[in-house]
mmCIF file of C-alpha atoms in Angstrom:
data_model
loop_
_atom_site.group_PDB
_atom_site.id
_atom_site.type_symbol
_atom_site.label_atom_id
_atom_site.label_comp_id
_atom_site.label_asym_id
_atom_site.label_seq_id
_atom_site.Cartn_x
_atom_site.Cartn_y
_atom_site.Cartn_z
ATOM 1 C CA MET A 755 175.854 -151.163 -23.883
ATOM 2 C CA LYS A 756 179.484 -152.298 -23.114
ATOM 3 C CA ILE A 757 182.230 -149.581 -23.166
ATOM 4 C CA LEU A 758 186.092 -149.756 -22.838
ATOM 5 C CA ARG A 759 187.651 -148.459 -19.594
ATOM 6 C CA TYR A 760 189.221 -144.992 -19.778
ATOM 7 C CA HIS A 761 192.688 -145.471 -20.801
ATOM 8 C CA MET A 762 194.146 -142.255 -18.958
ATOM 9 C CA GLU A 763 192.237 -142.416 -15.631
ATOM 10 C CA ASP A 764 194.548 -144.595 -13.636
ATOM 11 C CA TRP A 765 197.533 -142.594 -14.567
ATOM 12 C CA LEU A 766 195.842 -139.162 -13.760
ATOM 13 C CA ASN A 767 194.656 -140.619 -10.363
ATOM 14 C CA ASP A 768 198.321 -141.625 -9.588
ATOM 15 C CA SER A 769 199.403 -137.963 -10.570
ATOM 16 C CA PHE A 770 197.439 -135.729 -7.871
ATOM 17 C CA GLN A 771 200.270 -135.966 -5.331
ATOM 18 C CA VAL A 772 203.205 -135.160 -7.457
ATOM 19 C CA ASP A 773 205.202 -132.130 -7.334
ATOM 20 C CA TYR A 774 204.391 -131.101 -10.850
ATOM 21 C CA ASN A 775 201.348 -132.283 -12.713
ATOM 22 C CA LEU A 776 201.699 -131.866 -16.420
ATOM 23 C CA SER A 777 199.419 -134.667 -17.265
ATOM 24 C CA ALA A 778 196.020 -133.014 -16.655
ATOM 25 C CA SER A 779 194.320 -131.269 -19.358
ATOM 26 C CA GLY A 780 193.137 -128.114 -17.722
ATOM 27 C CA CYS A 781 194.689 -124.881 -16.302
ATOM 28 C CA GLN A 782 195.847 -124.949 -12.750
ATOM 29 C CA ASP A 783 192.674 -124.992 -10.414
ATOM 30 C CA TYR A 784 191.703 -122.461 -8.112
ATOM 31 C CA THR A 785 190.353 -122.545 -4.531
ATOM 32 C CA LEU A 786 186.841 -121.297 -3.869
ATOM 33 C CA ALA A 787 188.415 -118.156 -2.219
ATOM 34 C CA GLN A 788 190.698 -117.506 -5.125
ATOM 35 C CA LEU A 789 187.861 -117.814 -7.617
ATOM 36 C CA LEU A 790 185.618 -115.575 -5.482
ATOM 37 C CA GLU A 791 188.187 -112.973 -5.365
ATOM 38 C CA LEU A 792 188.604 -112.764 -9.024
ATOM 39 C CA CYS A 793 185.019 -112.740 -9.390
ATOM 40 C CA GLN A 794 184.544 -109.805 -7.054
ATOM 41 C CA ALA A 795 181.986 -112.100 -5.284
ATOM 42 C CA ASP A 796 181.381 -112.844 -1.526
ATOM 43 C CA LEU A 797 181.149 -116.316 -0.061
ATOM 44 C CA ALA A 798 178.071 -114.911 1.751
ATOM 45 C CA ASP A 799 176.212 -114.931 -1.371
ATOM 46 C CA PHE A 800 176.033 -118.821 -1.195
ATOM 47 C CA GLY A 801 173.899 -118.562 1.989
ATOM 48 C CA GLY A 802 170.876 -117.763 -0.084
ATOM 49 C CA LEU A 803 171.163 -120.603 -2.430
ATOM 50 C CA PHE A 804 168.012 -122.827 -2.687
ATOM 51 C CA LEU A 805 169.211 -126.445 -2.197
ATOM 52 C CA GLY A 806 166.176 -127.990 -3.809
ATOM 53 C CA ASP A 807 165.906 -129.290 -7.426
ATOM 54 C CA ASN A 808 167.109 -127.255 -10.388
ATOM 55 C CA ASP A 809 165.946 -127.095 -13.912
ATOM 56 C CA THR A 810 167.040 -130.270 -15.689
ATOM 57 C CA ARG A 811 168.445 -127.863 -18.562
ATOM 58 C CA GLY A 812 170.517 -125.752 -15.952
ATOM 59 C CA SER A 813 169.154 -122.638 -14.574
ATOM 60 C CA LEU A 814 168.115 -119.969 -16.865
ATOM 61 C CA ALA A 815 170.485 -117.477 -15.456
ATOM 62 C CA LEU A 816 173.462 -119.905 -16.307
ATOM 63 C CA ARG A 817 172.139 -120.729 -19.752
ATOM 64 C CA GLN A 818 171.723 -116.952 -20.547
ATOM 65 C CA GLU A 819 175.298 -116.411 -19.493
ATOM 66 C CA ILE A 820 176.645 -119.129 -21.622
ATOM 67 C CA CYS A 821 174.572 -117.712 -24.697
ATOM 68 C CA ARG A 822 176.454 -114.492 -24.335
ATOM 69 C CA SER A 823 179.687 -115.983 -25.602
ATOM 70 C CA TYR A 824 178.157 -117.165 -28.748
ATOM 71 C CA ASP A 825 176.837 -115.215 -31.843
ATOM 72 C CA SER A 826 173.368 -116.532 -31.903
ATOM 73 C CA LEU A 827 172.629 -119.357 -29.575
ATOM 74 C CA GLU A 828 169.200 -119.195 -27.894
ATOM 75 C CA VAL A 829 168.466 -120.786 -24.517
ATOM 76 C CA ASP A 830 165.991 -123.165 -25.895
ATOM 77 C CA ARG A 831 168.712 -124.890 -27.884
ATOM 78 C CA LEU A 832 171.040 -125.364 -24.967
ATOM 79 C CA MET A 833 171.243 -127.953 -22.119
ATOM 80 C CA VAL A 834 173.823 -127.791 -19.226
ATOM 81 C CA ALA A 835 175.271 -131.200 -18.035
ATOM 82 C CA ASN A 836 177.512 -132.443 -15.467
ATOM 83 C CA GLY A 837 180.495 -132.014 -17.621
ATOM 84 C CA SER A 838 180.681 -132.199 -21.333
ATOM 85 C CA SER A 839 181.263 -135.943 -21.316
ATOM 86 C CA GLU A 840 177.695 -136.315 -20.037
ATOM 87 C CA ALA A 841 176.325 -134.024 -22.721
ATOM 88 C CA LEU A 842 178.153 -136.021 -25.266
ATOM 89 C CA PHE A 843 176.971 -139.352 -23.866
ATOM 90 C CA CYS A 844 173.414 -138.229 -24.141
ATOM 91 C CA PHE A 845 173.708 -136.770 -27.612
ATOM 92 C CA PHE A 846 175.415 -139.843 -29.143
ATOM 93 C CA ASN A 847 172.938 -142.169 -27.550
ATOM 94 C CA GLN A 848 169.923 -140.285 -28.990
ATOM 95 C CA LEU A 849 171.284 -139.550 -32.483
ATOM 96 C CA LEU A 850 173.153 -142.724 -33.467
ATOM 97 C CA GLU A 851 171.918 -146.175 -34.006
ATOM 98 C CA PRO A 852 173.849 -149.479 -34.626
ATOM 99 C CA GLY A 853 175.521 -149.592 -38.097
ATOM 100 C CA ASP A 854 175.423 -145.811 -38.515
ATOM 101 C CA GLU A 855 178.707 -144.485 -40.138
ATOM 102 C CA VAL A 856 180.658 -141.698 -37.976
ATOM 103 C CA VAL A 857 183.600 -139.958 -39.354
ATOM 104 C CA THR A 858 186.204 -138.354 -36.836
ATOM 105 C CA HIS A 859 189.940 -137.714 -36.544
ATOM 106 C CA PHE A 860 192.550 -139.697 -34.437
ATOM 107 C CA PRO A 861 194.022 -139.320 -31.946
ATOM 108 C CA ALA A 862 191.074 -137.878 -29.961
ATOM 109 C CA PHE A 863 189.629 -137.572 -26.627
ATOM 110 C CA GLN A 864 188.473 -141.246 -25.922
ATOM 111 C CA CYS A 865 184.681 -140.732 -25.597
ATOM 112 C CA LEU A 866 184.358 -138.940 -28.916
ATOM 113 C CA TYR A 867 184.817 -142.255 -30.683
ATOM 114 C CA GLN A 868 184.488 -144.894 -27.945
ATOM 115 C CA ILE A 869 180.769 -144.008 -27.261
ATOM 116 C CA PRO A 870 179.782 -144.400 -30.954
ATOM 117 C CA LEU A 871 181.809 -147.674 -31.335
ATOM 118 C CA SER A 872 180.113 -149.126 -28.154
ATOM 119 C CA ILE A 873 176.849 -148.183 -29.686
ATOM 120 C CA GLY A 874 177.725 -150.223 -32.655
ATOM 121 C CA CYS A 875 178.399 -147.513 -35.113
ATOM 122 C CA GLN A 876 181.203 -147.889 -37.986
ATOM 123 C CA VAL A 877 183.716 -145.308 -37.178
ATOM 124 C CA ARG A 878 186.007 -144.017 -39.787
ATOM 125 C CA PHE A 879 189.233 -142.149 -38.733
ATOM 126 C CA LEU A 880 191.313 -139.439 -40.365
ATOM 127 C CA ASN A 881 194.808 -139.958 -38.988
ATOM 128 C CA LEU A 882 195.947 -136.578 -37.875
ATOM 129 C CA LEU A 883 199.425 -137.744 -37.448
ATOM 130 C CA ASP A 884 199.655 -138.444 -41.196
ATOM 131 C CA CYS A 885 198.450 -134.881 -41.897
ATOM 132 C CA PRO A 886 200.796 -131.851 -42.635
ATOM 133 C CA GLY A 887 201.746 -130.345 -39.071
ATOM 134 C CA TRP A 888 199.403 -132.969 -37.401
ATOM 135 C CA ARG A 889 196.455 -130.774 -38.214
ATOM 136 C CA LEU A 890 193.066 -131.576 -39.778
ATOM 137 C CA ASP A 891 193.322 -131.954 -43.498
ATOM 138 C CA LEU A 892 190.018 -130.658 -44.955
ATOM 139 C CA ASP A 893 190.653 -132.245 -48.508
ATOM 140 C CA ARG A 894 191.375 -135.665 -46.756
ATOM 141 C CA LEU A 895 188.293 -135.003 -44.657
ATOM 142 C CA ALA A 896 186.165 -134.348 -47.736
ATOM 143 C CA GLU A 897 187.326 -137.703 -49.355
ATOM 144 C CA ILE A 898 186.413 -139.716 -46.224
ATOM 145 C CA VAL A 899 182.938 -138.286 -45.780
ATOM 146 C CA THR A 900 180.281 -139.804 -47.923
ATOM 147 C CA PRO A 901 176.524 -139.575 -48.400
ATOM 148 C CA ARG A 902 176.465 -142.808 -46.006
ATOM 149 C CA THR A 903 177.985 -140.744 -43.187
ATOM 150 C CA LYS A 904 175.618 -139.951 -40.340
ATOM 151 C CA LEU A 905 177.736 -137.737 -38.088
ATOM 152 C CA ILE A 906 181.121 -135.923 -38.527
ATOM 153 C CA ILE A 907 182.820 -135.169 -35.143
ATOM 154 C CA ILE A 908 185.352 -132.359 -34.841
ATOM 155 C CA ASN A 909 187.358 -131.445 -31.728
ATOM 156 C CA ASN A 910 188.326 -127.754 -31.913
ATOM 157 C CA PRO A 911 190.535 -126.727 -30.222
ATOM 158 C CA HIS A 912 192.163 -130.118 -30.410
ATOM 159 C CA ASN A 913 192.822 -132.327 -27.264
ATOM 160 C CA PRO A 914 195.662 -133.549 -27.289
ATOM 161 C CA LEU A 915 197.447 -131.892 -30.307
ATOM 162 C CA GLY A 916 196.452 -128.310 -29.360
ATOM 163 C CA TRP A 917 195.608 -126.860 -32.814
ATOM 164 C CA THR A 918 192.747 -124.616 -33.839
ATOM 165 C CA LEU A 919 190.606 -123.953 -36.801
ATOM 166 C CA SER A 920 189.804 -120.575 -38.563
ATOM 167 C CA ARG A 921 186.374 -119.427 -39.465
ATOM 168 C CA ALA A 922 187.199 -120.205 -43.178
ATOM 169 C CA GLU A 923 188.180 -123.876 -42.162
ATOM 170 C CA LEU A 924 184.973 -124.151 -39.953
ATOM 171 C CA ALA A 925 182.940 -123.084 -42.936
ATOM 172 C CA ARG A 926 184.441 -125.628 -45.176
ATOM 173 C CA ILE A 927 183.664 -128.397 -42.830
ATOM 174 C CA GLY A 928 180.142 -127.049 -42.756
ATOM 175 C CA GLU A 929 180.007 -127.292 -46.524
ATOM 176 C CA ILE A 930 181.272 -130.907 -46.537
ATOM 177 C CA ALA A 931 178.713 -131.940 -44.107
ATOM 178 C CA ALA A 932 175.883 -130.148 -45.863
ATOM 179 C CA ALA A 933 177.047 -131.751 -49.219
ATOM 180 C CA ASN A 934 176.621 -135.095 -47.872
ATOM 181 C CA GLN A 935 173.656 -134.508 -45.525
ATOM 182 C CA ALA A 936 175.535 -135.466 -42.460
ATOM 183 C CA HIS A 937 175.075 -134.274 -38.943
ATOM 184 C CA LEU A 938 178.030 -132.136 -37.722
ATOM 185 C CA LEU A 939 179.246 -132.042 -34.122
ATOM 186 C CA PHE A 940 181.780 -129.647 -32.590
ATOM 187 C CA ASP A 941 183.385 -130.532 -29.400
ATOM 188 C CA GLU A 942 184.805 -127.063 -28.165
ATOM 189 C CA HIS A 943 185.979 -127.408 -24.797
ATOM 190 C CA TYR A 944 188.937 -124.907 -24.985
ATOM 191 C CA ARG A 945 187.395 -122.088 -27.096
ATOM 192 C CA TYR A 946 187.861 -119.614 -24.336
ATOM 193 C CA LEU A 947 191.664 -120.005 -24.334
ATOM 194 C CA PRO A 948 193.195 -118.947 -27.593
ATOM 195 C CA LEU A 949 196.987 -118.490 -27.547
ATOM 196 C CA THR A 950 197.457 -116.620 -30.643
ATOM 197 C CA PRO A 951 198.316 -112.669 -30.044
ATOM 198 C CA GLY A 952 195.091 -110.537 -30.007
ATOM 199 C CA ALA A 953 192.631 -113.235 -29.967
ATOM 200 C CA ASP A 954 189.850 -113.286 -27.228
ATOM 201 C CA LEU A 955 187.628 -116.110 -28.137
ATOM 202 C CA ILE A 956 188.175 -119.146 -30.674
ATOM 203 C CA PRO A 957 185.262 -119.165 -33.150
ATOM 204 C CA SER A 958 182.690 -121.631 -32.481
ATOM 205 C CA GLY A 959 181.842 -124.135 -35.187
ATOM 206 C CA TYR A 960 178.200 -123.949 -34.130
ATOM 207 C CA ASP A 961 178.050 -120.207 -34.747
ATOM 208 C CA VAL A 962 179.782 -120.623 -38.074
ATOM 209 C CA CYS A 963 178.134 -123.677 -39.531
ATOM 210 C CA ARG A 964 174.578 -123.627 -38.386
ATOM 211 C CA PRO A 965 173.386 -121.003 -40.797
ATOM 212 C CA LEU A 966 175.186 -123.116 -43.601
ATOM 213 C CA HIS A 967 173.870 -126.367 -42.426
ATOM 214 C CA PRO A 968 171.094 -126.745 -39.788
ATOM 215 C CA ASP A 969 172.208 -130.261 -38.686
ATOM 216 C CA THR A 970 175.156 -128.539 -36.725
ATOM 217 C CA HIS A 971 175.511 -129.447 -33.166
ATOM 218 C CA ALA A 972 178.110 -128.611 -30.305
ATOM 219 C CA SER A 973 179.329 -129.286 -26.918
ATOM 220 C CA GLY A 974 181.214 -126.807 -24.754
ATOM 221 C CA SER A 975 182.566 -126.055 -21.425
ATOM 222 C CA MET A 976 184.866 -123.527 -19.633
ATOM 223 C CA ILE A 977 185.896 -125.451 -16.633
ATOM 224 C CA LYS A 978 189.501 -126.356 -17.968
ATOM 225 C CA CYS A 979 190.178 -122.936 -19.185
ATOM 226 C CA LEU A 980 189.070 -121.139 -16.003
ATOM 227 C CA GLY A 981 190.765 -123.446 -13.647
ATOM 228 C CA ILE A 982 187.615 -124.843 -11.986
ATOM 229 C CA VAL A 983 187.620 -128.448 -13.381
ATOM 230 C CA GLY A 984 185.926 -129.696 -10.130
ATOM 231 C CA ILE A 985 182.727 -128.206 -10.701
ATOM 232 C CA ARG A 986 182.028 -130.443 -13.790
ATOM 233 C CA ILE A 987 179.916 -128.206 -15.856
ATOM 234 C CA GLY A 988 179.378 -128.519 -19.689
ATOM 235 C CA TRP A 989 176.766 -128.012 -22.172
ATOM 236 C CA LEU A 990 175.036 -129.251 -25.502
ATOM 237 C CA MET A 991 173.690 -127.153 -28.353
ATOM 238 C CA THR A 992 171.275 -128.583 -30.718
ATOM 239 C CA GLU A 993 167.870 -128.243 -32.105
ATOM 240 C CA PRO A 994 164.838 -128.279 -29.592
ATOM 241 C CA GLY A 995 163.439 -131.721 -30.517
ATOM 242 C CA LEU A 996 166.863 -133.508 -30.105
ATOM 243 C CA LEU A 997 167.538 -131.476 -27.111
ATOM 244 C CA ALA A 998 164.412 -132.431 -25.469
ATOM 245 C CA ARG A 999 165.278 -136.273 -26.093
ATOM 246 C CA CYS A 1000 168.799 -135.628 -24.661
ATOM 247 C CA ARG A 1001 167.442 -133.934 -21.632
ATOM 248 C CA ASP A 1002 165.113 -136.980 -21.083
ATOM 249 C CA TYR A 1003 168.045 -139.200 -21.400
ATOM 250 C CA LYS A 1004 170.068 -137.254 -18.727
ATOM 251 C CA ASP A 1005 167.100 -137.795 -16.388
ATOM 252 C CA TYR A 1006 168.534 -141.447 -16.059
ATOM 253 C CA LEU A 1007 171.885 -140.098 -15.404
ATOM 254 C CA THR A 1008 172.509 -137.086 -13.135
ATOM 255 C CA HIS A 1009 169.114 -135.432 -13.677
ATOM 256 C CA THR A 1010 170.007 -131.763 -12.540
ATOM 257 C CA ILE A 1011 172.894 -129.466 -12.179
ATOM 258 C CA PRO A 1012 173.532 -128.785 -8.240
ATOM 259 C CA ALA A 1013 172.696 -125.285 -7.491
ATOM 260 C CA ILE A 1014 176.054 -124.649 -6.018
ATOM 261 C CA THR A 1015 177.897 -125.641 -9.036
ATOM 262 C CA ASP A 1016 175.342 -123.850 -11.432
ATOM 263 C CA HIS A 1017 176.014 -120.572 -9.317
ATOM 264 C CA ILE A 1018 179.783 -120.993 -9.356
ATOM 265 C CA ALA A 1019 179.797 -121.411 -13.158
ATOM 266 C CA ARG A 1020 177.728 -118.403 -13.716
ATOM 267 C CA LEU A 1021 179.903 -116.181 -11.548
ATOM 268 C CA ALA A 1022 183.041 -117.649 -13.455
ATOM 269 C CA LEU A 1023 181.681 -117.024 -16.964
ATOM 270 C CA ALA A 1024 180.438 -113.649 -16.155
ATOM 271 C CA ARG A 1025 184.169 -112.689 -15.332
ATOM 272 C CA ARG A 1026 185.810 -115.106 -17.875
ATOM 273 C CA GLU A 1027 187.770 -112.285 -19.440
ATOM 274 C CA THR A 1028 189.390 -111.451 -16.161
ATOM 275 C CA ILE A 1029 190.070 -115.028 -15.267
ATOM 276 C CA ILE A 1030 191.666 -115.802 -18.709
ATOM 277 C CA GLN A 1031 193.893 -112.691 -18.618
ATOM 278 C CA ARG A 1032 195.288 -113.876 -15.198
ATOM 279 C CA LYS A 1033 195.775 -117.475 -16.596
ATOM 280 C CA LYS A 1034 197.589 -116.152 -19.724
ATOM 281 C CA ARG A 1035 200.152 -114.330 -17.567
ATOM 282 C CA ASP A 1036 201.369 -117.952 -16.881
ATOM 283 C CA ILE A 1037 200.351 -119.749 -19.981
ATOM 284 C CA LEU A 1038 201.985 -117.602 -22.569
ATOM 285 C CA PRO A 1039 205.361 -117.351 -20.869
ATOM 286 C CA ASN A 1040 205.130 -121.402 -20.534
ATOM 287 C CA LEU A 1041 204.433 -121.730 -24.129
ATOM 288 C CA ALA A 1042 207.452 -119.636 -24.966
ATOM 289 C CA ALA A 1043 209.665 -121.731 -22.519
ATOM 290 C CA LEU A 1044 208.321 -124.888 -24.056
ATOM 291 C CA ASP A 1045 209.004 -123.685 -27.511
ATOM 292 C CA ALA A 1046 212.657 -123.018 -26.433
ATOM 293 C CA PHE A 1047 212.926 -126.366 -24.640
ATOM 294 C CA MET A 1048 211.644 -128.211 -27.823
ATOM 295 C CA ALA A 1049 213.998 -126.397 -30.052
ATOM 296 C CA ASP A 1050 216.876 -127.449 -27.775
ATOM 297 C CA GLN A 1051 215.525 -131.107 -27.636
ATOM 298 C CA ALA A 1052 214.700 -131.316 -31.438
ATOM 299 C CA GLU A 1053 216.742 -134.528 -31.777
ATOM 300 C CA VAL A 1054 214.604 -135.961 -28.968
ATOM 301 C CA PHE A 1055 210.953 -134.629 -29.628
ATOM 302 C CA ALA A 1056 208.962 -134.070 -32.850
ATOM 303 C CA TYR A 1057 206.716 -131.165 -31.639
ATOM 304 C CA GLN A 1058 204.046 -128.862 -32.775
ATOM 305 C CA PRO A 1059 203.223 -125.926 -30.588
ATOM 306 C CA PRO A 1060 199.575 -125.422 -29.533
ATOM 307 C CA THR A 1061 197.382 -122.525 -30.701
ATOM 308 C CA GLY A 1062 194.422 -123.054 -28.296
ATOM 309 C CA GLY A 1063 193.986 -124.612 -24.918
ATOM 310 C CA VAL A 1064 196.600 -125.806 -22.599
ATOM 311 C CA VAL A 1065 197.833 -129.122 -24.067
ATOM 312 C CA CYS A 1066 200.238 -130.408 -26.598
ATOM 313 C CA PHE A 1067 201.235 -133.762 -27.958
ATOM 314 C CA PRO A 1068 205.008 -134.240 -28.823
ATOM 315 C CA ARG A 1069 206.521 -137.458 -30.116
ATOM 316 C CA LEU A 1070 209.522 -139.147 -28.662
ATOM 317 C CA ARG A 1071 211.875 -139.828 -31.534
ATOM 318 C CA GLN A 1072 213.952 -142.361 -29.865
ATOM 319 C CA ALA A 1073 211.385 -144.758 -28.553
ATOM 320 C CA ALA A 1074 208.242 -146.534 -29.777
ATOM 321 C CA ASP A 1075 206.415 -146.013 -26.417
ATOM 322 C CA SER A 1076 206.752 -142.997 -24.138
ATOM 323 C CA ARG A 1077 205.552 -144.817 -21.138
ATOM 324 C CA ARG A 1078 209.297 -145.601 -19.902
ATOM 325 C CA PHE A 1079 210.278 -141.907 -20.141
ATOM 326 C CA CYS A 1080 206.913 -140.845 -18.247
ATOM 327 C CA GLU A 1081 207.551 -143.464 -15.601
ATOM 328 C CA LEU A 1082 211.041 -142.255 -14.949
ATOM 329 C CA MET A 1083 209.828 -138.559 -14.811
ATOM 330 C CA LEU A 1084 207.146 -139.624 -12.467
ATOM 331 C CA ARG A 1085 209.364 -141.797 -10.211
ATOM 332 C CA ASP A 1086 212.543 -139.914 -10.173
ATOM 333 C CA HIS A 1087 211.703 -136.358 -10.698
ATOM 334 C CA GLN A 1088 208.128 -135.991 -9.512
ATOM 335 C CA VAL A 1089 206.771 -134.781 -12.762
ATOM 336 C CA SER A 1090 203.703 -136.428 -14.374
ATOM 337 C CA LEU A 1091 203.298 -136.423 -18.076
ATOM 338 C CA LEU A 1092 200.538 -138.428 -19.749
ATOM 339 C CA PRO A 1093 201.809 -141.320 -21.910
ATOM 340 C CA GLY A 1094 200.476 -141.588 -25.320
ATOM 341 C CA PHE A 1095 198.948 -144.960 -24.628
ATOM 342 C CA ALA A 1096 196.102 -142.927 -23.211
ATOM 343 C CA PHE A 1097 195.363 -141.805 -26.778
ATOM 344 C CA GLU A 1098 196.264 -145.262 -28.417
ATOM 345 C CA THR A 1099 199.309 -143.353 -29.783
ATOM 346 C CA PRO A 1100 202.188 -144.720 -27.629
ATOM 347 C CA PRO A 1101 205.097 -142.789 -28.979
ATOM 348 C CA HIS A 1102 203.636 -139.357 -28.070
ATOM 349 C CA LEU A 1103 203.129 -137.930 -24.761
ATOM 350 C CA ARG A 1104 200.539 -135.156 -23.642
ATOM 351 C CA LEU A 1105 201.987 -132.170 -21.812
ATOM 352 C CA ASN A 1106 200.122 -129.415 -19.886
ATOM 353 C CA ILE A 1107 201.329 -125.758 -20.094
ATOM 354 C CA GLY A 1108 198.484 -124.507 -17.739
ATOM 355 C CA ILE A 1109 200.439 -124.187 -14.291
ATOM 356 C CA ASP A 1110 202.156 -121.452 -12.546
ATOM 357 C CA HIS A 1111 205.242 -120.182 -14.629
ATOM 358 C CA ALA A 1112 207.961 -120.879 -12.110
ATOM 359 C CA ARG A 1113 206.869 -124.288 -11.419
ATOM 360 C CA PHE A 1114 206.446 -125.016 -15.079
ATOM 361 C CA ARG A 1115 210.170 -123.819 -15.780
ATOM 362 C CA GLU A 1116 211.271 -126.172 -12.760
ATOM 363 C CA ALA A 1117 209.302 -129.063 -14.604
ATOM 364 C CA LEU A 1118 211.125 -128.570 -17.703
ATOM 365 C CA ALA A 1119 214.480 -128.338 -15.909
ATOM 366 C CA ARG A 1120 213.685 -131.669 -14.460
ATOM 367 C CA MET A 1121 212.824 -133.087 -17.911
ATOM 368 C CA GLU A 1122 216.162 -131.692 -19.139
ATOM 369 C CA ALA A 1123 218.027 -133.404 -16.411
ATOM 370 C CA CYS A 1124 216.255 -136.882 -17.061
ATOM 371 C CA LEU A 1125 217.141 -136.299 -20.849
ATOM 372 C CA ALA A 1126 220.617 -135.574 -19.970
ATOM 373 C CA GLN A 1127 220.937 -138.863 -18.100
ATOM 374 C CA VAL A 1128 219.559 -140.639 -21.093
ATOM 375 C CA ALA A 1129 222.098 -138.981 -23.433
ATOM 376 C CA ALA A 1130 224.989 -139.947 -21.008
ATOM 377 C CA GLY A 1131 223.688 -143.663 -21.353
ATOM 378 C CA ARG A 1132 222.783 -143.764 -17.544
ATOM 379 C CA LEU A 1133 219.213 -144.223 -18.488
ATOM 380 C CA SER A 1134 217.273 -146.050 -21.403
ATOM 381 C CA LEU A 1135 213.984 -144.894 -22.742
ATOM 382 C CA VAL A 1136 213.303 -148.461 -23.657
ATOM 383 C CA ALA A 1137 211.814 -150.569 -20.929
#
């Protein structure tokens, strides 16, 4: 199996030391001490952790905690992995064969289509940037999916565009999959972080569609939403037979979840509502500030505000490639934005709203200063 290198990693690795990192895809991360304070936990509790082997599915206590945030998920349908990327890698390699037809949307998180391509699948894309509001067009999805389709992949909330799907839209996707007897996979990394007023949790496609269509599967995580990306926890939900094969495949990769990260994940999930409320004290004002900024810069950016997660994907109107602008911001203003080449969509850039509000406003001010130089003719957005 040969696979392309990850487009975004070099840029992200060069962004750790900048003043304002808006290129990442998660909330501003906590220290262990900060997280334990929010969870009302004590570092002394770690002294009793057993440092031997763990259940290859993740501890029973962690799986039970994960199940509490779904309507009817049972522990025998759940495997915890070292990040959702590992869960997806196992799933694709166990379900798919060379020549299988896969339907997904584009742009997308690279592993959602690159792993099927590397397996030898025929991947058909629905271009979201040709859809109204850059959202998933369900009528067009219904046209693309055929009885030949083996798997439909839906990322909700979407990375990098930031849209979310309603229960009615999820149900329609389940009906499309069922009518064509296609497997259906939802990647739901941001479902703990809705941005619409009054919402607590984004509906899971697994919850909505499995009663309609048994061949529904999902991956999930909470590490980006809760500001603990470094613990690398994700999970896969599927029927027990396929799950057992994925677990066997995982034995050749990382095998188990370390007891320490398993424990931290359980603590954080048990207090997720408290943590999310704290995060939204920065994220929602950041979103309002970004909306105002984009309104002022409407001649420079095409923009759709996110409704879930912490990323959005504006497009530069004045350049065919955003890399020059992102390089200027990184070099001259110490603000990292992720150029669209990382999603094979050069005119766009991914922007994160998950950092401290005061720092986010300063990052926007630096973007404004850079754009003022461009408007004055002192800088060019074309390399």
